[in-house]
mmCIF file of C-alpha atoms in Angstrom:
data_model
loop_
_atom_site.group_PDB
_atom_site.id
_atom_site.type_symbol
_atom_site.label_atom_id
_atom_site.label_comp_id
_atom_site.label_asym_id
_atom_site.label_seq_id
_atom_site.Cartn_x
_atom_site.Cartn_y
_atom_site.Cartn_z
ATOM 1 C CA UNK A 20 21.599 -12.517 -12.577
ATOM 2 C CA UNK A 21 19.576 -15.686 -13.083
ATOM 3 C CA UNK A 22 15.801 -15.394 -12.913
ATOM 4 C CA UNK A 23 15.664 -17.682 -9.760
ATOM 5 C CA UNK A 24 17.437 -15.057 -7.610
ATOM 6 C CA UNK A 25 15.114 -13.085 -5.415
ATOM 7 C CA UNK A 26 16.244 -10.245 -3.212
ATOM 8 C CA UNK A 27 14.632 -9.840 0.293
ATOM 9 C CA UNK A 28 16.360 -7.514 2.908
ATOM 10 C CA UNK A 29 15.420 -5.960 6.067
ATOM 11 C CA UNK A 30 16.429 -2.605 7.595
ATOM 12 C CA UNK A 31 15.991 -0.900 10.998
ATOM 13 C CA UNK A 32 15.405 2.779 10.837
ATOM 14 C CA UNK A 33 16.288 5.475 13.287
ATOM 15 C CA UNK A 34 18.001 8.822 13.097
ATOM 16 C CA UNK A 35 21.292 7.389 11.832
ATOM 17 C CA UNK A 36 19.796 5.762 8.719
ATOM 18 C CA UNK A 37 19.633 7.306 5.415
ATOM 19 C CA UNK A 38 16.328 7.139 3.324
ATOM 20 C CA UNK A 39 16.212 4.954 0.227
ATOM 21 C CA UNK A 40 16.588 6.754 -3.054
ATOM 22 C CA UNK A 41 13.706 6.856 -5.424
ATOM 23 C CA UNK A 42 15.374 4.648 -7.819
ATOM 24 C CA UNK A 43 15.784 2.028 -5.365
ATOM 25 C CA UNK A 44 12.127 2.113 -4.177
ATOM 26 C CA UNK A 45 11.068 2.055 -7.916
ATOM 27 C CA UNK A 46 12.460 -1.446 -7.973
ATOM 28 C CA UNK A 47 11.176 -2.661 -4.676
ATOM 29 C CA UNK A 48 8.048 -3.442 -2.515
ATOM 30 C CA UNK A 49 8.464 -1.938 1.015
ATOM 31 C CA UNK A 50 6.625 -4.062 3.632
ATOM 32 C CA UNK A 51 6.545 -2.225 7.033
ATOM 33 C CA UNK A 52 6.351 -4.426 10.017
ATOM 34 C CA UNK A 53 4.797 -2.527 12.953
ATOM 35 C CA UNK A 54 1.605 -4.013 13.961
ATOM 36 C CA UNK A 55 1.474 -5.966 17.179
ATOM 37 C CA UNK A 56 -1.105 -8.024 18.542
ATOM 38 C CA UNK A 57 -0.539 -9.054 22.171
ATOM 39 C CA UNK A 58 -3.922 -10.859 22.354
ATOM 40 C CA UNK A 59 -2.863 -13.463 19.800
ATOM 41 C CA UNK A 60 0.576 -13.428 20.888
ATOM 42 C CA UNK A 61 1.779 -16.684 23.037
ATOM 43 C CA UNK A 62 5.285 -18.012 23.894
ATOM 44 C CA UNK A 63 3.789 -21.373 25.154
ATOM 45 C CA UNK A 64 4.709 -24.462 23.279
ATOM 46 C CA UNK A 65 1.965 -26.924 21.901
ATOM 47 C CA UNK A 66 -0.510 -24.288 20.932
ATOM 48 C CA UNK A 67 0.145 -24.382 17.248
ATOM 49 C CA UNK A 68 -3.228 -25.726 15.634
ATOM 50 C CA UNK A 69 -1.774 -26.183 12.256
ATOM 51 C CA UNK A 70 -0.743 -29.926 11.472
ATOM 52 C CA UNK A 71 2.798 -30.583 10.214
ATOM 53 C CA UNK A 72 1.281 -32.173 7.145
ATOM 54 C CA UNK A 73 -0.615 -28.904 6.474
ATOM 55 C CA UNK A 74 2.679 -26.933 7.118
ATOM 56 C CA UNK A 75 4.512 -29.164 4.569
ATOM 57 C CA UNK A 76 1.899 -28.829 2.000
ATOM 58 C CA UNK A 77 1.826 -25.017 2.276
ATOM 59 C CA UNK A 78 5.708 -25.034 2.098
ATOM 60 C CA UNK A 79 5.339 -27.090 -1.308
ATOM 61 C CA UNK A 80 2.554 -24.702 -2.671
ATOM 62 C CA UNK A 81 4.887 -21.690 -1.934
ATOM 63 C CA UNK A 82 7.879 -23.258 -3.535
ATOM 64 C CA UNK A 83 5.833 -24.045 -6.780
ATOM 65 C CA UNK A 84 4.321 -20.626 -6.705
ATOM 66 C CA UNK A 85 7.860 -18.983 -6.442
ATOM 67 C CA UNK A 86 9.200 -21.140 -9.306
ATOM 68 C CA UNK A 87 6.475 -20.497 -11.597
ATOM 69 C CA UNK A 88 7.248 -23.821 -13.519
ATOM 70 C CA UNK A 89 10.975 -22.760 -13.898
ATOM 71 C CA UNK A 90 10.358 -19.372 -15.088
ATOM 72 C CA UNK A 91 10.908 -17.600 -11.647
ATOM 73 C CA UNK A 92 11.330 -13.886 -12.167
ATOM 74 C CA UNK A 93 11.527 -14.087 -15.906
ATOM 75 C CA UNK A 94 8.610 -11.817 -16.904
ATOM 76 C CA UNK A 95 7.941 -10.993 -20.588
ATOM 77 C CA UNK A 96 6.126 -7.783 -21.975
ATOM 78 C CA UNK A 97 3.225 -10.383 -22.719
ATOM 79 C CA UNK A 98 3.182 -11.052 -18.935
ATOM 80 C CA UNK A 99 2.959 -7.218 -18.377
ATOM 81 C CA UNK A 100 0.278 -6.646 -20.662
ATOM 82 C CA UNK A 101 -1.815 -9.635 -19.577
ATOM 83 C CA UNK A 102 -1.525 -8.323 -15.948
ATOM 84 C CA UNK A 103 -2.501 -4.806 -16.981
ATOM 85 C CA UNK A 104 -5.436 -6.395 -18.843
ATOM 86 C CA UNK A 105 -6.367 -8.322 -15.639
ATOM 87 C CA UNK A 106 -6.535 -4.985 -13.593
ATOM 88 C CA UNK A 107 -8.727 -3.387 -16.400
ATOM 89 C CA UNK A 108 -11.055 -6.330 -16.388
ATOM 90 C CA UNK A 109 -11.323 -5.956 -12.624
ATOM 91 C CA UNK A 110 -12.319 -2.235 -13.048
ATOM 92 C CA UNK A 111 -9.204 -1.147 -10.936
ATOM 93 C CA UNK A 112 -6.978 0.170 -13.618
ATOM 94 C CA UNK A 113 -8.985 3.414 -13.869
ATOM 95 C CA UNK A 114 -8.296 3.875 -10.104
ATOM 96 C CA UNK A 115 -4.649 3.679 -10.661
ATOM 97 C CA UNK A 116 -4.719 6.147 -13.587
ATOM 98 C CA UNK A 117 -6.683 8.695 -11.473
ATOM 99 C CA UNK A 118 -4.102 8.528 -8.768
ATOM 100 C CA UNK A 119 -1.258 9.050 -11.093
ATOM 101 C CA UNK A 120 -2.753 11.750 -13.251
ATOM 102 C CA UNK A 121 -5.088 13.636 -11.142
ATOM 103 C CA UNK A 122 -3.705 13.056 -7.721
ATOM 104 C CA UNK A 123 0.168 12.916 -7.847
ATOM 105 C CA UNK A 124 1.166 14.392 -11.329
ATOM 106 C CA UNK A 125 0.266 18.284 -10.326
ATOM 107 C CA UNK A 126 2.945 17.857 -7.789
ATOM 108 C CA UNK A 127 5.563 15.948 -9.782
ATOM 109 C CA UNK A 128 5.081 12.889 -7.680
ATOM 110 C CA UNK A 129 3.585 10.738 -10.206
ATOM 111 C CA UNK A 130 5.070 7.301 -11.018
ATOM 112 C CA UNK A 131 6.249 5.767 -14.219
ATOM 113 C CA UNK A 132 5.811 2.730 -16.414
ATOM 114 C CA UNK A 133 8.053 0.515 -14.237
ATOM 115 C CA UNK A 134 5.983 1.194 -11.296
ATOM 116 C CA UNK A 135 2.673 0.408 -13.147
ATOM 117 C CA UNK A 136 4.269 -2.785 -14.705
ATOM 118 C CA UNK A 137 5.264 -3.998 -11.160
ATOM 119 C CA UNK A 138 1.946 -3.264 -9.514
ATOM 120 C CA UNK A 139 -0.029 -5.068 -12.456
ATOM 121 C CA UNK A 140 2.375 -8.040 -11.963
ATOM 122 C CA UNK A 141 1.929 -8.017 -8.189
ATOM 123 C CA UNK A 142 -1.910 -8.038 -8.752
ATOM 124 C CA UNK A 143 -1.718 -10.930 -10.998
ATOM 125 C CA UNK A 144 0.716 -12.931 -8.755
ATOM 126 C CA UNK A 145 -1.287 -12.156 -5.583
ATOM 127 C CA UNK A 146 -4.555 -13.412 -7.181
ATOM 128 C CA UNK A 147 -2.974 -16.640 -8.416
ATOM 129 C CA UNK A 148 -1.393 -17.088 -4.932
ATOM 130 C CA UNK A 149 -4.773 -16.408 -3.550
ATOM 131 C CA UNK A 150 -6.444 -19.138 -5.860
ATOM 132 C CA UNK A 151 -3.879 -21.622 -4.646
ATOM 133 C CA UNK A 152 -4.774 -21.150 -1.131
ATOM 134 C CA UNK A 153 -1.506 -19.713 -0.202
ATOM 135 C CA UNK A 154 -2.862 -16.420 0.875
ATOM 136 C CA UNK A 155 -6.268 -14.718 1.380
ATOM 137 C CA UNK A 156 -7.584 -11.393 0.470
ATOM 138 C CA UNK A 157 -11.115 -10.087 1.314
ATOM 139 C CA UNK A 158 -11.593 -8.838 -2.397
ATOM 140 C CA UNK A 159 -9.652 -7.588 -5.532
ATOM 141 C CA UNK A 160 -9.484 -4.061 -4.277
ATOM 142 C CA UNK A 161 -7.523 -5.107 -1.077
ATOM 143 C CA UNK A 162 -4.950 -6.437 -3.432
ATOM 144 C CA UNK A 163 -4.476 -3.116 -5.215
ATOM 145 C CA UNK A 164 -4.682 -1.445 -1.808
ATOM 146 C CA UNK A 165 -1.466 -3.452 -0.628
ATOM 147 C CA UNK A 166 0.216 -2.650 -3.923
ATOM 148 C CA UNK A 167 -0.254 1.007 -3.542
ATOM 149 C CA UNK A 168 0.704 0.915 0.037
ATOM 150 C CA UNK A 169 4.058 -0.848 -0.656
ATOM 151 C CA UNK A 170 5.021 0.609 -3.887
ATOM 152 C CA UNK A 171 3.830 4.255 -4.018
ATOM 153 C CA UNK A 172 3.592 5.548 -0.475
ATOM 154 C CA UNK A 173 7.278 4.806 0.434
ATOM 155 C CA UNK A 174 8.558 7.527 -1.759
ATOM 156 C CA UNK A 175 6.663 10.185 0.285
ATOM 157 C CA UNK A 176 9.104 11.835 2.614
ATOM 158 C CA UNK A 177 9.375 15.647 3.112
ATOM 159 C CA UNK A 178 8.219 18.671 4.994
ATOM 160 C CA UNK A 179 4.481 20.167 5.419
ATOM 161 C CA UNK A 180 4.827 22.536 2.512
ATOM 162 C CA UNK A 181 5.693 19.859 0.083
ATOM 163 C CA UNK A 182 3.449 16.914 1.290
ATOM 164 C CA UNK A 183 0.266 18.523 2.950
ATOM 165 C CA UNK A 184 -1.887 18.903 -0.131
ATOM 166 C CA UNK A 185 -0.722 15.879 -2.040
ATOM 167 C CA UNK A 186 -1.344 13.514 0.956
ATOM 168 C CA UNK A 187 -4.713 15.011 1.662
ATOM 169 C CA UNK A 188 -5.644 14.569 -2.036
ATOM 170 C CA UNK A 189 -4.303 10.877 -1.788
ATOM 171 C CA UNK A 190 -6.294 10.349 1.344
ATOM 172 C CA UNK A 191 -9.531 11.396 -0.553
ATOM 173 C CA UNK A 192 -8.680 9.187 -3.403
ATOM 174 C CA UNK A 193 -8.236 6.095 -1.145
ATOM 175 C CA UNK A 194 -11.624 6.840 0.475
ATOM 176 C CA UNK A 195 -13.332 7.157 -2.989
ATOM 177 C CA UNK A 196 -11.351 7.267 -6.239
ATOM 178 C CA UNK A 197 -14.277 8.088 -8.446
ATOM 179 C CA UNK A 198 -15.490 11.037 -6.173
ATOM 180 C CA UNK A 199 -12.248 12.103 -4.698
ATOM 181 C CA UNK A 200 -13.032 15.887 -5.349
ATOM 182 C CA UNK A 201 -16.179 15.731 -3.225
ATOM 183 C CA UNK A 202 -14.351 13.819 -0.494
ATOM 184 C CA UNK A 203 -11.330 16.321 -0.383
ATOM 185 C CA UNK A 204 -13.855 19.129 0.327
ATOM 186 C CA UNK A 205 -15.219 17.117 3.265
ATOM 187 C CA UNK A 206 -11.864 15.910 4.816
ATOM 188 C CA UNK A 207 -9.586 18.954 4.175
ATOM 189 C CA UNK A 208 -11.552 22.018 3.156
ATOM 190 C CA UNK A 209 -14.831 22.149 5.180
ATOM 191 C CA UNK A 210 -14.819 23.854 8.611
ATOM 192 C CA UNK A 211 -10.991 23.527 8.724
ATOM 193 C CA UNK A 212 -11.174 19.987 7.884
ATOM 194 C CA UNK A 213 -8.562 17.558 8.849
ATOM 195 C CA UNK A 214 -6.470 20.152 10.495
ATOM 196 C CA UNK A 215 -9.368 21.303 12.649
ATOM 197 C CA UNK A 216 -10.006 17.562 13.677
ATOM 198 C CA UNK A 217 -6.420 17.124 14.483
ATOM 199 C CA UNK A 218 -6.474 20.033 16.936
ATOM 200 C CA UNK A 219 -9.497 18.541 18.590
ATOM 201 C CA UNK A 220 -8.100 14.919 19.116
ATOM 202 C CA UNK A 221 -4.380 15.513 19.203
ATOM 203 C CA UNK A 222 -3.996 13.361 22.292
ATOM 204 C CA UNK A 223 -5.871 10.454 20.770
ATOM 205 C CA UNK A 224 -3.391 9.595 18.132
ATOM 206 C CA UNK A 225 -3.921 8.867 14.463
ATOM 207 C CA UNK A 226 -6.147 5.967 14.852
ATOM 208 C CA UNK A 227 -8.766 8.363 16.484
ATOM 209 C CA UNK A 228 -8.143 10.836 13.682
ATOM 210 C CA UNK A 229 -8.733 8.095 11.130
ATOM 211 C CA UNK A 230 -12.013 7.103 12.920
ATOM 212 C CA UNK A 231 -13.146 10.904 12.862
ATOM 213 C CA UNK A 232 -12.463 11.404 9.490
ATOM 214 C CA UNK A 233 -14.179 8.296 8.019
ATOM 215 C CA UNK A 234 -17.033 7.802 10.477
ATOM 216 C CA UNK A 235 -19.688 9.368 8.206
ATOM 217 C CA UNK A 236 -18.528 7.707 4.956
ATOM 218 C CA UNK A 237 -19.837 4.125 5.368
ATOM 219 C CA UNK A 238 -16.861 2.423 3.630
ATOM 220 C CA UNK A 239 -13.295 3.202 2.487
ATOM 221 C CA UNK A 240 -12.091 1.676 -0.639
ATOM 222 C CA UNK A 241 -8.403 1.361 0.012
ATOM 223 C CA UNK A 242 -8.346 1.184 3.821
ATOM 224 C CA UNK A 243 -4.772 0.310 4.544
ATOM 225 C CA UNK A 244 -3.599 3.032 2.232
ATOM 226 C CA UNK A 245 -5.936 5.613 3.824
ATOM 227 C CA UNK A 246 -4.897 4.494 7.351
ATOM 228 C CA UNK A 247 -1.155 4.914 6.531
ATOM 229 C CA UNK A 248 -1.775 8.433 4.980
ATOM 230 C CA UNK A 249 -3.706 9.455 8.102
ATOM 231 C CA UNK A 250 -0.571 8.316 10.270
ATOM 232 C CA UNK A 251 1.746 10.264 7.824
ATOM 233 C CA UNK A 252 -0.494 13.365 8.060
ATOM 234 C CA UNK A 253 -0.595 13.039 11.819
ATOM 235 C CA UNK A 254 3.182 13.188 11.899
ATOM 236 C CA UNK A 255 3.323 15.918 9.505
ATOM 237 C CA UNK A 256 1.094 18.189 11.631
ATOM 238 C CA UNK A 257 2.791 17.353 14.780
ATOM 239 C CA UNK A 258 6.574 17.427 13.789
ATOM 240 C CA UNK A 259 6.378 19.443 10.385
ATOM 241 C CA UNK A 260 7.933 16.508 8.624
ATOM 242 C CA UNK A 261 6.824 13.029 7.574
ATOM 243 C CA UNK A 262 7.914 9.956 5.832
ATOM 244 C CA UNK A 263 6.459 6.297 5.006
ATOM 245 C CA UNK A 264 9.226 4.640 7.358
#
């Protein structure tokens, strides 16, 4: 396959759809489309505030970004090494190591070198695209947040006995990777923890559960990952089974 070939696919999931195998997920980034904002939605014509010239400039920037000066997807090990080094310089590589070795490995849910390489390349490419004005991120940790959300969480699917503890630990990691052991005591062990909160606010749904868990914490380092984990835990406690999609 030539390096200028990109694979992008969509799938609608229901009870007739099989889950993707881990070897497929290892080679893909899963983007979930479920957020709906009716406030911003409009079907009326003529409300697009972006000028055609700006749209064409953006198209040219995206095409240039995807082509990478004719290299396309032809990454070398030097590209991988420089991407991992960038993560280290941004002080984010330690978070990734903690997630793999301390959070996931005890449950045989840890990831391999391929996933690390692709997360690092995603981070570097996303930062370059941000610098070109193609996309915006609040900060560097938001890029890693998206990478973990799209690359690691999709492999989680199973019953409560299998996933309850690792998901709670990963939630603690997403809140504060450096102090996750202290966080897990608060959200999952103290006074019944997350299970007790769930019983109290079951009708409120996962958004209310997330607010209850994080209200006294000030900030959550990896917000989107944490929000998704709470949704998965909510499903786990209400149905006994959970999955990313």
